[in-house]
Amino acid sequence: LVDAENTPHHAFKTILEEISLMGGMPIVRRAYADFFHPKLAAWKSVCAETSMRPVCTTSTVTGKSSSDISLALDAMEILSLNPVIKGFCLVTSDSDFALVAQKLREAGKFVWGFGRANNSGKNLVSSCTQFLYIENLMRGGPDGYTTLE
């Protein structure tokens, strides 16, 4: 599940490659954003190239987005409807998703987090089972891993 408003589009293919190295490909692929915003136009082609479903959220209030709540609700829905899914990937640097990661972990799911080093709060990082920094993946360095054990 990708918070496209807080994730660089050019990094997603690298993130997807990393996920495949860790044991498989995501069953549910969704990106959340107000895709009508011109700054997010590049995500449209990323979604098409990676078979990811764009979930377009719009806002009626300037400066507010409904993307976060949509992603959180979908995570809980997927958790309840698909018990076969053993893990979740949360691609975001937004610390508001720490509670989502905690809830998924409490349900016995493995939670991989992917986010930017300078923007990912400690609460988000420590709430994931494993957190990888996008910048280190882009450089190919192994030092991007933070693991909660």
PDB file of C-alpha atoms in Angstrom:
ATOM      1  CA  LEU A   1       0.000   0.000   0.000  1.00  0.00           C
ATOM      2  CA  VAL A   2       1.651   3.191  -1.218  1.00  0.00           C
ATOM      3  CA  ASP A   3       1.184   6.706   0.102  1.00  0.00           C
ATOM      4  CA  ALA A   4       1.965   8.262  -3.282  1.00  0.00           C
ATOM      5  CA  GLU A   5       1.735  11.793  -1.901  1.00  0.00           C
ATOM      6  CA  ASN A   6       4.736  11.103   0.349  1.00  0.00           C
ATOM      7  CA  THR A   7       6.774   8.739  -1.828  1.00  0.00           C
ATOM      8  CA  PRO A   8       8.946   9.611  -4.846  1.00  0.00           C
ATOM      9  CA  HIS A   9       7.503   7.932  -7.936  1.00  0.00           C
ATOM     10  CA  HIS A  10      10.930   7.107  -9.367  1.00  0.00           C
ATOM     11  CA  ALA A  11      11.711   4.878  -6.373  1.00  0.00           C
ATOM     12  CA  PHE A  12       8.770   2.512  -6.638  1.00  0.00           C
ATOM     13  CA  LYS A  13      10.218   0.024  -9.129  1.00  0.00           C
ATOM     14  CA  THR A  14      13.275  -0.346  -6.883  1.00  0.00           C
ATOM     15  CA  ILE A  15      10.999  -0.883  -3.875  1.00  0.00           C
ATOM     16  CA  LEU A  16       9.050  -3.528  -5.798  1.00  0.00           C
ATOM     17  CA  GLU A  17      12.312  -5.296  -6.699  1.00  0.00           C
ATOM     18  CA  GLU A  18      13.321  -5.285  -3.027  1.00  0.00           C
ATOM     19  CA  ILE A  19       9.978  -6.772  -2.027  1.00  0.00           C
ATOM     20  CA  SER A  20      10.456  -9.587  -4.544  1.00  0.00           C
ATOM     21  CA  LEU A  21      13.913 -10.314  -3.084  1.00  0.00           C
ATOM     22  CA  MET A  22      12.355 -10.559   0.372  1.00  0.00           C
ATOM     23  CA  GLY A  23      10.017 -13.331  -0.617  1.00  0.00           C
ATOM     24  CA  GLY A  24       7.388 -12.490  -3.146  1.00  0.00           C
ATOM     25  CA  MET A  25       5.271  -9.998  -4.936  1.00  0.00           C
ATOM     26  CA  PRO A  26       2.445  -8.042  -3.337  1.00  0.00           C
ATOM     27  CA  ILE A  27      -0.980  -9.552  -3.901  1.00  0.00           C
ATOM     28  CA  VAL A  28      -2.755  -6.226  -3.400  1.00  0.00           C
ATOM     29  CA  ARG A  29      -1.062  -3.227  -5.011  1.00  0.00           C
ATOM     30  CA  ARG A  30      -2.592   0.180  -4.445  1.00  0.00           C
ATOM     31  CA  ALA A  31      -1.323   3.741  -4.559  1.00  0.00           C
ATOM     32  CA  TYR A  32      -3.252   6.487  -2.754  1.00  0.00           C
ATOM     33  CA  ALA A  33      -3.202  10.144  -3.765  1.00  0.00           C
ATOM     34  CA  ASP A  34      -5.094  12.977  -5.360  1.00  0.00           C
ATOM     35  CA  PHE A  35      -3.937  11.972  -8.823  1.00  0.00           C
ATOM     36  CA  PHE A  36      -5.598  15.065 -10.312  1.00  0.00           C
ATOM     37  CA  HIS A  37      -2.768  17.112  -8.799  1.00  0.00           C
ATOM     38  CA  PRO A  38      -0.195  17.921 -11.518  1.00  0.00           C
ATOM     39  CA  LYS A  39       2.764  17.059  -9.260  1.00  0.00           C
ATOM     40  CA  LEU A  40       1.541  13.464  -9.065  1.00  0.00           C
ATOM     41  CA  ALA A  41       1.084  12.903 -12.809  1.00  0.00           C
ATOM     42  CA  ALA A  42       4.137  10.616 -13.049  1.00  0.00           C
ATOM     43  CA  TRP A  43       2.474   8.129 -10.697  1.00  0.00           C
ATOM     44  CA  LYS A  44      -0.088   7.294 -13.382  1.00  0.00           C
ATOM     45  CA  SER A  45       2.525   5.625 -15.575  1.00  0.00           C
ATOM     46  CA  VAL A  46       4.150   3.933 -12.559  1.00  0.00           C
ATOM     47  CA  CYS A  47       0.785   2.424 -11.647  1.00  0.00           C
ATOM     48  CA  ALA A  48       0.225   1.205 -15.200  1.00  0.00           C
ATOM     49  CA  GLU A  49       3.726  -0.295 -15.504  1.00  0.00           C
ATOM     50  CA  THR A  50       3.549  -2.132 -12.167  1.00  0.00           C
ATOM     51  CA  SER A  51      -0.087  -3.299 -12.230  1.00  0.00           C
ATOM     52  CA  MET A  52      -0.842  -1.116  -9.238  1.00  0.00           C
ATOM     53  CA  ARG A  53      -4.353   0.220  -8.774  1.00  0.00           C
ATOM     54  CA  PRO A  54      -4.446   3.985  -8.261  1.00  0.00           C
ATOM     55  CA  VAL A  55      -6.909   5.000  -5.562  1.00  0.00           C
ATOM     56  CA  CYS A  56      -7.723   8.602  -6.359  1.00  0.00           C
ATOM     57  CA  THR A  57      -8.727  10.658  -3.373  1.00  0.00           C
ATOM     58  CA  THR A  58      -9.750  14.271  -3.630  1.00  0.00           C
ATOM     59  CA  SER A  59     -10.002  16.951  -1.025  1.00  0.00           C
ATOM     60  CA  THR A  60     -12.615  19.594  -0.474  1.00  0.00           C
ATOM     61  CA  VAL A  61     -10.397  21.458   1.989  1.00  0.00           C
ATOM     62  CA  THR A  62      -7.155  23.116   0.905  1.00  0.00           C
ATOM     63  CA  GLY A  63      -4.103  21.437   2.392  1.00  0.00           C
ATOM     64  CA  LYS A  64      -5.972  18.311   3.520  1.00  0.00           C
ATOM     65  CA  SER A  65      -6.023  14.946   1.826  1.00  0.00           C
ATOM     66  CA  SER A  66      -8.189  11.908   2.325  1.00  0.00           C
ATOM     67  CA  SER A  67      -5.450   9.590   1.053  1.00  0.00           C
ATOM     68  CA  ASP A  68      -4.218   8.657   4.520  1.00  0.00           C
ATOM     69  CA  ILE A  69      -7.596   7.564   5.824  1.00  0.00           C
ATOM     70  CA  SER A  70      -8.305   5.641   2.604  1.00  0.00           C
ATOM     71  CA  LEU A  71      -5.040   3.733   2.912  1.00  0.00           C
ATOM     72  CA  ALA A  72      -5.623   3.002   6.607  1.00  0.00           C
ATOM     73  CA  LEU A  73      -9.180   1.777   6.010  1.00  0.00           C
ATOM     74  CA  ASP A  74      -8.096  -0.422   3.109  1.00  0.00           C
ATOM     75  CA  ALA A  75      -5.309  -1.942   5.224  1.00  0.00           C
ATOM     76  CA  MET A  76      -7.820  -2.934   7.892  1.00  0.00           C
ATOM     77  CA  GLU A  77     -10.276  -4.238   5.291  1.00  0.00           C
ATOM     78  CA  ILE A  78      -7.576  -6.338   3.612  1.00  0.00           C
ATOM     79  CA  LEU A  79      -6.542  -7.659   7.028  1.00  0.00           C
ATOM     80  CA  SER A  80     -10.082  -8.756   7.866  1.00  0.00           C
ATOM     81  CA  LEU A  81     -11.054 -10.156   4.452  1.00  0.00           C
ATOM     82  CA  ASN A  82      -7.811 -11.891   3.435  1.00  0.00           C
ATOM     83  CA  PRO A  83      -6.410 -14.016   6.279  1.00  0.00           C
ATOM     84  CA  VAL A  84      -4.083 -15.759   3.797  1.00  0.00           C
ATOM     85  CA  ILE A  85      -2.006 -12.559   3.497  1.00  0.00           C
ATOM     86  CA  LYS A  86       0.967 -12.917   5.841  1.00  0.00           C
ATOM     87  CA  GLY A  87       2.525  -9.481   5.482  1.00  0.00           C
ATOM     88  CA  PHE A  88       1.934  -5.893   4.482  1.00  0.00           C
ATOM     89  CA  CYS A  89       4.170  -3.327   2.817  1.00  0.00           C
ATOM     90  CA  LEU A  90       3.518   0.259   3.822  1.00  0.00           C
ATOM     91  CA  VAL A  91       5.326   2.676   1.541  1.00  0.00           C
ATOM     92  CA  THR A  92       5.236   6.023   3.308  1.00  0.00           C
ATOM     93  CA  SER A  93       7.293   8.418   5.373  1.00  0.00           C
ATOM     94  CA  ASP A  94       4.221   9.670   7.225  1.00  0.00           C
ATOM     95  CA  SER A  95       4.368   8.815  10.928  1.00  0.00           C
ATOM     96  CA  ASP A  96       0.574   8.843  11.068  1.00  0.00           C
ATOM     97  CA  PHE A  97       0.778   5.282   9.731  1.00  0.00           C
ATOM     98  CA  ALA A  98       2.571   4.017  12.848  1.00  0.00           C
ATOM     99  CA  LEU A  99      -0.750   2.988  14.378  1.00  0.00           C
ATOM    100  CA  VAL A 100      -1.717   1.099  11.210  1.00  0.00           C
ATOM    101  CA  ALA A 101       1.598  -0.789  11.345  1.00  0.00           C
ATOM    102  CA  GLN A 102       1.072  -1.569  15.027  1.00  0.00           C
ATOM    103  CA  LYS A 103      -2.442  -2.919  14.411  1.00  0.00           C
ATOM    104  CA  LEU A 104      -1.220  -5.125  11.563  1.00  0.00           C
ATOM    105  CA  ARG A 105       1.628  -6.470  13.709  1.00  0.00           C
ATOM    106  CA  GLU A 106      -0.756  -7.138  16.601  1.00  0.00           C
ATOM    107  CA  ALA A 107      -2.800  -9.248  14.178  1.00  0.00           C
ATOM    108  CA  GLY A 108       0.289 -11.390  13.591  1.00  0.00           C
ATOM    109  CA  LYS A 109       1.279  -9.875  10.263  1.00  0.00           C
ATOM    110  CA  PHE A 110       4.801  -8.992   9.167  1.00  0.00           C
ATOM    111  CA  VAL A 111       4.988  -5.286   8.291  1.00  0.00           C
ATOM    112  CA  TRP A 112       7.630  -3.950   5.925  1.00  0.00           C
ATOM    113  CA  GLY A 113       7.918  -0.187   5.909  1.00  0.00           C
ATOM    114  CA  PHE A 114       9.600   1.831   3.188  1.00  0.00           C
ATOM    115  CA  GLY A 115      10.227   5.546   3.595  1.00  0.00           C
ATOM    116  CA  ARG A 116      12.665   8.404   3.256  1.00  0.00           C
ATOM    117  CA  ALA A 117      15.398   8.616   5.871  1.00  0.00           C
ATOM    118  CA  ASN A 118      14.939  12.305   6.659  1.00  0.00           C
ATOM    119  CA  ASN A 119      11.144  12.159   6.864  1.00  0.00           C
ATOM    120  CA  SER A 120      10.300   8.856   8.539  1.00  0.00           C
ATOM    121  CA  GLY A 121       9.666   9.371  12.230  1.00  0.00           C
ATOM    122  CA  LYS A 122      11.053   6.975  14.819  1.00  0.00           C
ATOM    123  CA  ASN A 123       7.523   5.937  15.761  1.00  0.00           C
ATOM    124  CA  LEU A 124       6.791   4.744  12.224  1.00  0.00           C
ATOM    125  CA  VAL A 125      10.144   2.993  11.899  1.00  0.00           C
ATOM    126  CA  SER A 126       9.800   1.156  15.211  1.00  0.00           C
ATOM    127  CA  SER A 127       6.179   0.202  14.496  1.00  0.00           C
ATOM    128  CA  CYS A 128       7.152  -1.831  11.439  1.00  0.00           C
ATOM    129  CA  THR A 129       8.663  -5.292  11.716  1.00  0.00           C
ATOM    130  CA  GLN A 130      11.313  -4.114   9.279  1.00  0.00           C
ATOM    131  CA  PHE A 131      11.833  -0.643   7.829  1.00  0.00           C
ATOM    132  CA  LEU A 132      13.926   0.176   4.772  1.00  0.00           C
ATOM    133  CA  TYR A 133      15.120   3.613   3.764  1.00  0.00           C
ATOM    134  CA  ILE A 134      14.373   4.427   0.140  1.00  0.00           C
ATOM    135  CA  GLU A 135      17.606   6.372  -0.360  1.00  0.00           C
ATOM    136  CA  ASN A 136      19.689   3.350   0.590  1.00  0.00           C
ATOM    137  CA  LEU A 137      17.729   1.084  -1.731  1.00  0.00           C
ATOM    138  CA  MET A 138      18.306   3.536  -4.573  1.00  0.00           C
ATOM    139  CA  ARG A 139      22.057   3.482  -3.849  1.00  0.00           C
ATOM    140  CA  GLY A 140      22.034  -0.278  -3.507  1.00  0.00           C
ATOM    141  CA  GLY A 141      23.375  -0.144   0.033  1.00  0.00           C
ATOM    142  CA  PRO A 142      22.458  -2.758   2.642  1.00  0.00           C
ATOM    143  CA  ASP A 143      22.569  -0.251   5.491  1.00  0.00           C
ATOM    144  CA  GLY A 144      19.003   0.891   4.928  1.00  0.00           C
ATOM    145  CA  TYR A 145      17.524  -1.819   7.109  1.00  0.00           C
ATOM    146  CA  THR A 146      16.064  -1.228  10.516  1.00  0.00           C
ATOM    147  CA  THR A 147      14.575  -4.345  12.064  1.00  0.00           C
ATOM    148  CA  LEU A 148      12.219  -4.644  14.994  1.00  0.00           C
ATOM    149  CA  GLU A 149      12.895  -7.909  16.812  1.00  0.00           C
TER     150      GLU A 149
END
